[in-house]
Amino acid sequence: MPAKGADLSAHRETADVVVVGGGVIGLSVAWRAAQQGQQVVLADPQPGLGATHAAAGMLTPIAEAAYAEREIFGLGQDSLRRYPDFVAELQAATGLPTGFRQAGTLQVAYDSDDLAVLTETRLLLESFGVHLQQLTARECRAAEPMLDPSVRAGLLAPADGSVDPRLLAAALLRAAEQAGAHLVRQSVTEIRSAAGRADGVRLADDSVVHARWIVLAAGWQSAAIAGLPTGIAPPVRPVKGQIIRLRTTATTDADGVPPGLLQRTVRGIVRGSSVYLVPRDSGELVVGATQEELGADMTVTAGGVWELLRDARTLVPGITELEIADIVAGLRPGTPDNAPVIGPCELPGLVFATGHFRAGVLLAPVTADTVAAYLRTGTPDPGWRPFAATRFGVRGVSPPGSPGPEVAERAAAGMQVEEAATAWR
Amino acid sequence: MPAKGADLSAHRETADVVVVGGGVIGLSVAWRAAQQGQQVVLADPQPGLGATHAAAGMLTPIAEAAYAEREIFGLGQDSLRRYPDFVAELQAATGLPTGFRQAGTLQVAYDSDDLAVLTETRLLLESFGVHLQQLTARECRAAEPMLDPSVRAGLLAPADGSVDPRLLAAALLRAAEQAGAHLVRQSVTEIRSAAGRADGVRLADDSVVHARWIVLAAGWQSAAIAGLPTGIAPPVRPVKGQIIRLRTTATTDADGVPPGLLQRTVRGIVRGSSVYLVPRDSGELVVGATQEELGADMTVTAGGVWELLRDARTLVPGITELEIADIVAGLRPGTPDNAPVIGPCELPGLVFATGHFRAGVLLAPVTADTVAAYLRTGTPDPGWRPFAATRFGVRGVSPPGSPGPEVAERAAAGMQVEEAATAWR
């Protein structure tokens, strides 16, 4: 393990691991890899300012994917179980808060159609062996007095939690740097390969960092990075989400109502439309999130904000008194089946940790732990199987002007290249 | 007239006129007074950043006051007639734009109750001798194709206009300075008097500017200024308004639809709730405004934004596609009867130009022209009579620690002090 912060210039030429992307996934991987003594370079021009910045921070492993629902739910549960230790370790190492709370999630239904969807969710979870507590309308209001009287029923998941993703990212960056990881505030412009193996990256200033492992954790931008052999880019696309951060000016707690109005995360379906409200101890209440397929569009729109406020105030009328502290749009990395892409791929040395869509914050601990283990042992985690990039077949097209290395031809021909990934199938 | 910009330090001791407050009213008065050769000091720590900053800029002289409706409407019409020359002169002097448009206002009704209110408005205006064009639902949509098909009827005021108040304030400041006015970026902490006459102001840095005339144009803060004799403070209070500035990313004009979706200002009553949408040539569309009695509260709230978006999208569904560029709250100076307070008062030398509530931008030209004339001639404008502060009787209370001068005792006793104001009654 290198001396902390020593001999690590922006132009260092070699590392054990280059992590491409400093969102909550890349930061967590960098921290864990540095902790196990690997020399880590983390490249991101603006760490923490991508999808992480616009995330609400719900830690709610509800299966929302069209694919591998049980496996995704299991991965989320696994990650949620790791969270208390993960944030405790982080806070002990850095002294920084993460806003972690474990107050549960109450999922509620507003009308009878919504109730039908809630029932489906309950039956799905029961098919996974998870039995959540069903609450009547009265019990919902007893649990959360600020809920609208029209709320019909609820499902209580007491172990669910939340973090403040902006605090989490700041703590992770500090922890990673303390563990010896070196942050380079630059974009990666190219993945480089030699002899059929990824062996480094090119940075925006044209310098090159060579490394044994390249971890691609660049969120929705992971698909467009130059230098990937044809057909292996992870099939991620930007899915826009808008969130609103509300806050109270009052810090007092007059009638036992917390400053952010709620005790726990409330998710709801309001006339078919999904909304969630995540309280923070600071008194902030985060309302999210829209889900829009508009390409790399980051504008905050009248319609998105109106829908969020409409649905949030339907469930919790008291939000109308709260101040709007912030409205942001972010681009989550969606995949064709809404499940993440984790693990090695056809190009040896290249490891994916992307496509986490709306679950990046939840899945950060399990992703980081298992990726770090792989970087140490070379043995893929068995739990990754449903999340292998190869499930999508030949993927994407390399950007023009970036002819892939030798392996690209092999990949295009369907030859031999799968060997790198099949070891752990 | 002094040499432009010459010998005018922040600590100059005398001026002909001190204007307290650099909103659109104070700036206009300073400009006009400087133009006629008077030495003008304008004091405001942040000119243009009060109610002006949060104004939509509608130039629509619809009577909304509970008091002197005909006179207020007449004052608005008078000011609207002055606008084309006012902004042309301003632009010629400074080369700066004001966003002035004269495309009319279409006032629409959404349901039958709203239609009844629209009819009342029409009848009131007809009682003033103003006959606006009534539009059917079909004619409304022909005039503004982006209107919702449910709009029931409309009233078209073709001469109404709009400006961009932020551009207007910037141009007025430049023009006033070019004409020789001196901006002091400080608060006025006290109005000073001697021998029964206002004779200067104290600034935040404790320096004093003596002047023959003090024009109080400090918006909602006009009531709280120290040093006013008991009972003469203008009875203004803060009335919060929230507005949303929307904008299109598209600059093209594919189907003849302007970038801001509308050709002209649309005012509407949606299920009893009032909303307006003011397009700008830049493609911006301003949606306003809430009206809230919350004291000096400037928070942008979830409820305020939700109401504006709800009502605006009810009238013009296409706004949902627009980007939210900005949401601001401002404090308009309301008065007990919603009419402004203009002209001299019981304290000779002190001139009010405040309480313009939601009509400050509209009323700036007429206020500035008539106040400047008074500063030159000492003769009050006959049109001011309905807007005299004395209509409210003895008003307000001086802040503690600021005992008024000799005249205060006379004012409190109801003696003699009215003489200053009665000259023009």
JSON list of C-alpha atoms in Angstrom, two decimals, chain B residues 53-170:
[
{"chain": "B", "resi": 53, "resn": "HIS", "atom": "CA", "xyz": [-36.57, 41.73, -9.89]},
{"chain": "B", "resi": 54, "resn": "ALA", "atom": "CA", "xyz": [-39.63, 39.55, -9.31]},
{"chain": "B", "resi": 55, "resn": "ALA", "atom": "CA", "xyz": [-42.03, 41.51, -11.51]},
{"chain": "B", "resi": 56, "resn": "ALA", "atom": "CA", "xyz": [-43.41, 40.07, -14.72]},
{"chain": "B", "resi": 57, "resn": "GLY", "atom": "CA", "xyz": [-43.58, 43.43, -16.46]},
{"chain": "B", "resi": 58, "resn": "MET", "atom": "CA", "xyz": [-47.19, 43.40, -17.62]},
{"chain": "B", "resi": 59, "resn": "LEU", "atom": "CA", "xyz": [-48.36, 46.80, -18.80]},
{"chain": "B", "resi": 60, "resn": "THR", "atom": "CA", "xyz": [-52.04, 46.21, -18.23]},
{"chain": "B", "resi": 61, "resn": "PRO", "atom": "CA", "xyz": [-54.03, 48.99, -16.60]},
{"chain": "B", "resi": 62, "resn": "ILE", "atom": "CA", "xyz": [-56.81, 46.78, -15.34]},
{"chain": "B", "resi": 63, "resn": "ALA", "atom": "CA", "xyz": [-58.31, 48.18, -12.18]},
{"chain": "B", "resi": 64, "resn": "GLU", "atom": "CA", "xyz": [-57.63, 45.82, -9.31]},
{"chain": "B", "resi": 65, "resn": "ALA", "atom": "CA", "xyz": [-57.84, 48.18, -6.39]},
{"chain": "B", "resi": 66, "resn": "ALA", "atom": "CA", "xyz": [-60.67, 48.26, -3.91]},
{"chain": "B", "resi": 67, "resn": "TYR", "atom": "CA", "xyz": [-60.37, 52.03, -3.85]},
{"chain": "B", "resi": 68, "resn": "ALA", "atom": "CA", "xyz": [-60.51, 54.69, -6.52]},
{"chain": "B", "resi": 69, "resn": "GLU", "atom": "CA", "xyz": [-60.85, 52.09, -9.23]},
{"chain": "B", "resi": 70, "resn": "ARG", "atom": "CA", "xyz": [-61.54, 54.62, -11.94]},
{"chain": "B", "resi": 71, "resn": "GLU", "atom": "CA", "xyz": [-58.64, 56.81, -10.90]},
{"chain": "B", "resi": 72, "resn": "ILE", "atom": "CA", "xyz": [-56.21, 53.91, -10.71]},
{"chain": "B", "resi": 73, "resn": "PHE", "atom": "CA", "xyz": [-57.32, 52.67, -14.08]},
{"chain": "B", "resi": 74, "resn": "GLY", "atom": "CA", "xyz": [-56.90, 56.19, -15.44]},
{"chain": "B", "resi": 75, "resn": "LEU", "atom": "CA", "xyz": [-53.42, 56.49, -13.94]},
{"chain": "B", "resi": 76, "resn": "GLY", "atom": "CA", "xyz": [-52.48, 53.15, -15.51]},
{"chain": "B", "resi": 77, "resn": "GLN", "atom": "CA", "xyz": [-53.83, 54.21, -18.89]},
{"chain": "B", "resi": 78, "resn": "ASP", "atom": "CA", "xyz": [-51.94, 57.48, -18.64]},
{"chain": "B", "resi": 79, "resn": "SER", "atom": "CA", "xyz": [-48.73, 55.63, -17.83]},
{"chain": "B", "resi": 80, "resn": "LEU", "atom": "CA", "xyz": [-49.26, 53.07, -20.58]},
{"chain": "B", "resi": 81, "resn": "ARG", "atom": "CA", "xyz": [-49.65, 55.91, -23.09]},
{"chain": "B", "resi": 82, "resn": "ARG", "atom": "CA", "xyz": [-46.29, 57.30, -21.94]},
{"chain": "B", "resi": 83, "resn": "TYR", "atom": "CA", "xyz": [-44.53, 53.94, -22.31]},
{"chain": "B", "resi": 84, "resn": "PRO", "atom": "CA", "xyz": [-43.57, 53.92, -25.99]},
{"chain": "B", "resi": 85, "resn": "ASP", "atom": "CA", "xyz": [-41.79, 57.28, -25.71]},
{"chain": "B", "resi": 86, "resn": "PHE", "atom": "CA", "xyz": [-40.38, 56.40, -22.29]},
{"chain": "B", "resi": 87, "resn": "VAL", "atom": "CA", "xyz": [-38.65, 53.25, -23.50]},
{"chain": "B", "resi": 88, "resn": "ALA", "atom": "CA", "xyz": [-37.66, 54.80, -26.84]},
{"chain": "B", "resi": 89, "resn": "GLU", "atom": "CA", "xyz": [-35.96, 57.66, -25.01]},
{"chain": "B", "resi": 90, "resn": "LEU", "atom": "CA", "xyz": [-34.31, 55.22, -22.65]},
{"chain": "B", "resi": 91, "resn": "GLN", "atom": "CA", "xyz": [-33.03, 53.06, -25.44]},
{"chain": "B", "resi": 92, "resn": "ALA", "atom": "CA", "xyz": [-31.79, 56.06, -27.41]},
{"chain": "B", "resi": 93, "resn": "ALA", "atom": "CA", "xyz": [-29.92, 57.33, -24.37]},
{"chain": "B", "resi": 94, "resn": "THR", "atom": "CA", "xyz": [-28.36, 54.06, -23.32]},
{"chain": "B", "resi": 95, "resn": "GLY", "atom": "CA", "xyz": [-28.43, 51.68, -26.26]},
{"chain": "B", "resi": 96, "resn": "LEU", "atom": "CA", "xyz": [-29.87, 49.12, -23.86]},
{"chain": "B", "resi": 97, "resn": "PRO", "atom": "CA", "xyz": [-33.00, 47.05, -24.52]},
{"chain": "B", "resi": 98, "resn": "THR", "atom": "CA", "xyz": [-36.04, 47.03, -22.25]},
{"chain": "B", "resi": 99, "resn": "GLY", "atom": "CA", "xyz": [-37.93, 44.13, -23.78]},
{"chain": "B", "resi": 100, "resn": "PHE", "atom": "CA", "xyz": [-40.85, 46.47, -24.55]},
{"chain": "B", "resi": 101, "resn": "ARG", "atom": "CA", "xyz": [-43.59, 44.85, -26.57]},
{"chain": "B", "resi": 102, "resn": "GLN", "atom": "CA", "xyz": [-47.03, 46.19, -27.33]},
{"chain": "B", "resi": 103, "resn": "ALA", "atom": "CA", "xyz": [-48.84, 43.07, -28.43]},
{"chain": "B", "resi": 104, "resn": "GLY", "atom": "CA", "xyz": [-51.91, 43.37, -26.22]},
{"chain": "B", "resi": 105, "resn": "THR", "atom": "CA", "xyz": [-53.43, 41.35, -23.43]},
{"chain": "B", "resi": 106, "resn": "LEU", "atom": "CA", "xyz": [-55.95, 38.57, -23.80]},
{"chain": "B", "resi": 107, "resn": "GLN", "atom": "CA", "xyz": [-57.86, 37.96, -20.60]},
{"chain": "B", "resi": 108, "resn": "VAL", "atom": "CA", "xyz": [-59.58, 34.58, -20.66]},
{"chain": "B", "resi": 109, "resn": "ALA", "atom": "CA", "xyz": [-62.01, 32.61, -18.53]},
{"chain": "B", "resi": 110, "resn": "TYR", "atom": "CA", "xyz": [-61.84, 28.87, -17.97]},
{"chain": "B", "resi": 111, "resn": "ASP", "atom": "CA", "xyz": [-65.19, 27.86, -16.50]},
{"chain": "B", "resi": 112, "resn": "SER", "atom": "CA", "xyz": [-68.57, 29.50, -16.07]},
{"chain": "B", "resi": 113, "resn": "ASP", "atom": "CA", "xyz": [-67.69, 31.05, -12.72]},
{"chain": "B", "resi": 114, "resn": "ASP", "atom": "CA", "xyz": [-64.56, 32.52, -14.30]},
{"chain": "B", "resi": 115, "resn": "LEU", "atom": "CA", "xyz": [-66.71, 33.75, -17.16]},
{"chain": "B", "resi": 116, "resn": "ALA", "atom": "CA", "xyz": [-68.87, 35.62, -14.66]},
{"chain": "B", "resi": 117, "resn": "VAL", "atom": "CA", "xyz": [-65.79, 37.36, -13.27]},
{"chain": "B", "resi": 118, "resn": "LEU", "atom": "CA", "xyz": [-64.64, 38.22, -16.79]},
{"chain": "B", "resi": 119, "resn": "THR", "atom": "CA", "xyz": [-68.03, 39.74, -17.49]},
{"chain": "B", "resi": 120, "resn": "GLU", "atom": "CA", "xyz": [-67.76, 41.83, -14.32]},
{"chain": "B", "resi": 121, "resn": "THR", "atom": "CA", "xyz": [-64.37, 43.09, -15.48]},
{"chain": "B", "resi": 122, "resn": "ARG", "atom": "CA", "xyz": [-65.85, 43.99, -18.84]},
{"chain": "B", "resi": 123, "resn": "LEU", "atom": "CA", "xyz": [-68.77, 45.84, -17.29]},
{"chain": "B", "resi": 124, "resn": "LEU", "atom": "CA", "xyz": [-66.44, 47.71, -14.92]},
{"chain": "B", "resi": 125, "resn": "LEU", "atom": "CA", "xyz": [-64.23, 48.80, -17.80]},
{"chain": "B", "resi": 126, "resn": "GLU", "atom": "CA", "xyz": [-67.29, 49.81, -19.81]},
{"chain": "B", "resi": 127, "resn": "SER", "atom": "CA", "xyz": [-68.38, 51.96, -16.86]},
{"chain": "B", "resi": 128, "resn": "PHE", "atom": "CA", "xyz": [-65.03, 53.72, -17.34]},
{"chain": "B", "resi": 129, "resn": "GLY", "atom": "CA", "xyz": [-65.84, 54.19, -21.01]},
{"chain": "B", "resi": 130, "resn": "VAL", "atom": "CA", "xyz": [-63.47, 51.46, -22.18]},
{"chain": "B", "resi": 131, "resn": "HIS", "atom": "CA", "xyz": [-64.91, 48.93, -24.60]},
{"chain": "B", "resi": 132, "resn": "LEU", "atom": "CA", "xyz": [-62.68, 45.91, -25.08]},
{"chain": "B", "resi": 133, "resn": "GLN", "atom": "CA", "xyz": [-63.23, 43.35, -27.79]},
{"chain": "B", "resi": 134, "resn": "GLN", "atom": "CA", "xyz": [-65.06, 40.23, -26.58]},
{"chain": "B", "resi": 135, "resn": "LEU", "atom": "CA", "xyz": [-63.73, 37.02, -28.08]},
{"chain": "B", "resi": 136, "resn": "THR", "atom": "CA", "xyz": [-65.53, 33.70, -28.32]},
{"chain": "B", "resi": 137, "resn": "ALA", "atom": "CA", "xyz": [-63.71, 30.51, -27.36]},
{"chain": "B", "resi": 138, "resn": "ARG", "atom": "CA", "xyz": [-62.94, 29.95, -31.02]},
{"chain": "B", "resi": 139, "resn": "GLU", "atom": "CA", "xyz": [-61.62, 33.48, -31.47]},
{"chain": "B", "resi": 140, "resn": "CYS", "atom": "CA", "xyz": [-59.43, 33.08, -28.40]},
{"chain": "B", "resi": 141, "resn": "ARG", "atom": "CA", "xyz": [-57.80, 30.02, -29.88]},
{"chain": "B", "resi": 142, "resn": "ALA", "atom": "CA", "xyz": [-57.42, 31.72, -33.23]},
{"chain": "B", "resi": 143, "resn": "ALA", "atom": "CA", "xyz": [-55.60, 34.56, -31.50]},
{"chain": "B", "resi": 144, "resn": "GLU", "atom": "CA", "xyz": [-53.51, 32.21, -29.32]},
{"chain": "B", "resi": 145, "resn": "PRO", "atom": "CA", "xyz": [-53.37, 28.70, -30.77]},
{"chain": "B", "resi": 146, "resn": "MET", "atom": "CA", "xyz": [-51.62, 27.27, -27.69]},
{"chain": "B", "resi": 147, "resn": "LEU", "atom": "CA", "xyz": [-54.61, 28.03, -25.45]},
{"chain": "B", "resi": 148, "resn": "ASP", "atom": "CA", "xyz": [-56.41, 25.03, -24.04]},
{"chain": "B", "resi": 149, "resn": "PRO", "atom": "CA", "xyz": [-59.60, 24.19, -25.97]},
{"chain": "B", "resi": 150, "resn": "SER", "atom": "CA", "xyz": [-61.59, 24.52, -22.73]},
{"chain": "B", "resi": 151, "resn": "VAL", "atom": "CA", "xyz": [-61.04, 28.27, -22.55]},
{"chain": "B", "resi": 152, "resn": "ARG", "atom": "CA", "xyz": [-64.53, 29.75, -22.63]},
{"chain": "B", "resi": 153, "resn": "ALA", "atom": "CA", "xyz": [-64.18, 33.34, -23.71]},
{"chain": "B", "resi": 154, "resn": "GLY", "atom": "CA", "xyz": [-61.85, 36.31, -23.70]},
{"chain": "B", "resi": 155, "resn": "LEU", "atom": "CA", "xyz": [-61.42, 40.05, -23.62]},
{"chain": "B", "resi": 156, "resn": "LEU", "atom": "CA", "xyz": [-58.77, 41.55, -25.86]},
{"chain": "B", "resi": 157, "resn": "ALA", "atom": "CA", "xyz": [-56.93, 44.73, -24.87]},
{"chain": "B", "resi": 158, "resn": "PRO", "atom": "CA", "xyz": [-54.82, 45.42, -27.96]},
{"chain": "B", "resi": 159, "resn": "ALA", "atom": "CA", "xyz": [-52.88, 48.40, -26.62]},
{"chain": "B", "resi": 160, "resn": "ASP", "atom": "CA", "xyz": [-51.51, 46.63, -23.54]},
{"chain": "B", "resi": 161, "resn": "GLY", "atom": "CA", "xyz": [-47.83, 45.93, -23.48]},
{"chain": "B", "resi": 162, "resn": "SER", "atom": "CA", "xyz": [-45.03, 44.41, -21.45]},
{"chain": "B", "resi": 163, "resn": "VAL", "atom": "CA", "xyz": [-41.41, 45.01, -20.61]},
{"chain": "B", "resi": 164, "resn": "ASP", "atom": "CA", "xyz": [-38.67, 42.94, -19.03]},
{"chain": "B", "resi": 165, "resn": "PRO", "atom": "CA", "xyz": [-38.34, 44.65, -15.64]},
{"chain": "B", "resi": 166, "resn": "ARG", "atom": "CA", "xyz": [-34.75, 43.47, -15.15]},
{"chain": "B", "resi": 167, "resn": "LEU", "atom": "CA", "xyz": [-33.71, 44.95, -18.48]},
{"chain": "B", "resi": 168, "resn": "LEU", "atom": "CA", "xyz": [-35.73, 48.07, -17.76]},
{"chain": "B", "resi": 169, "resn": "ALA", "atom": "CA", "xyz": [-34.01, 48.54, -14.38]},
{"chain": "B", "resi": 170, "resn": "ALA", "atom": "CA", "xyz": [-30.57, 48.11, -15.91]}
]
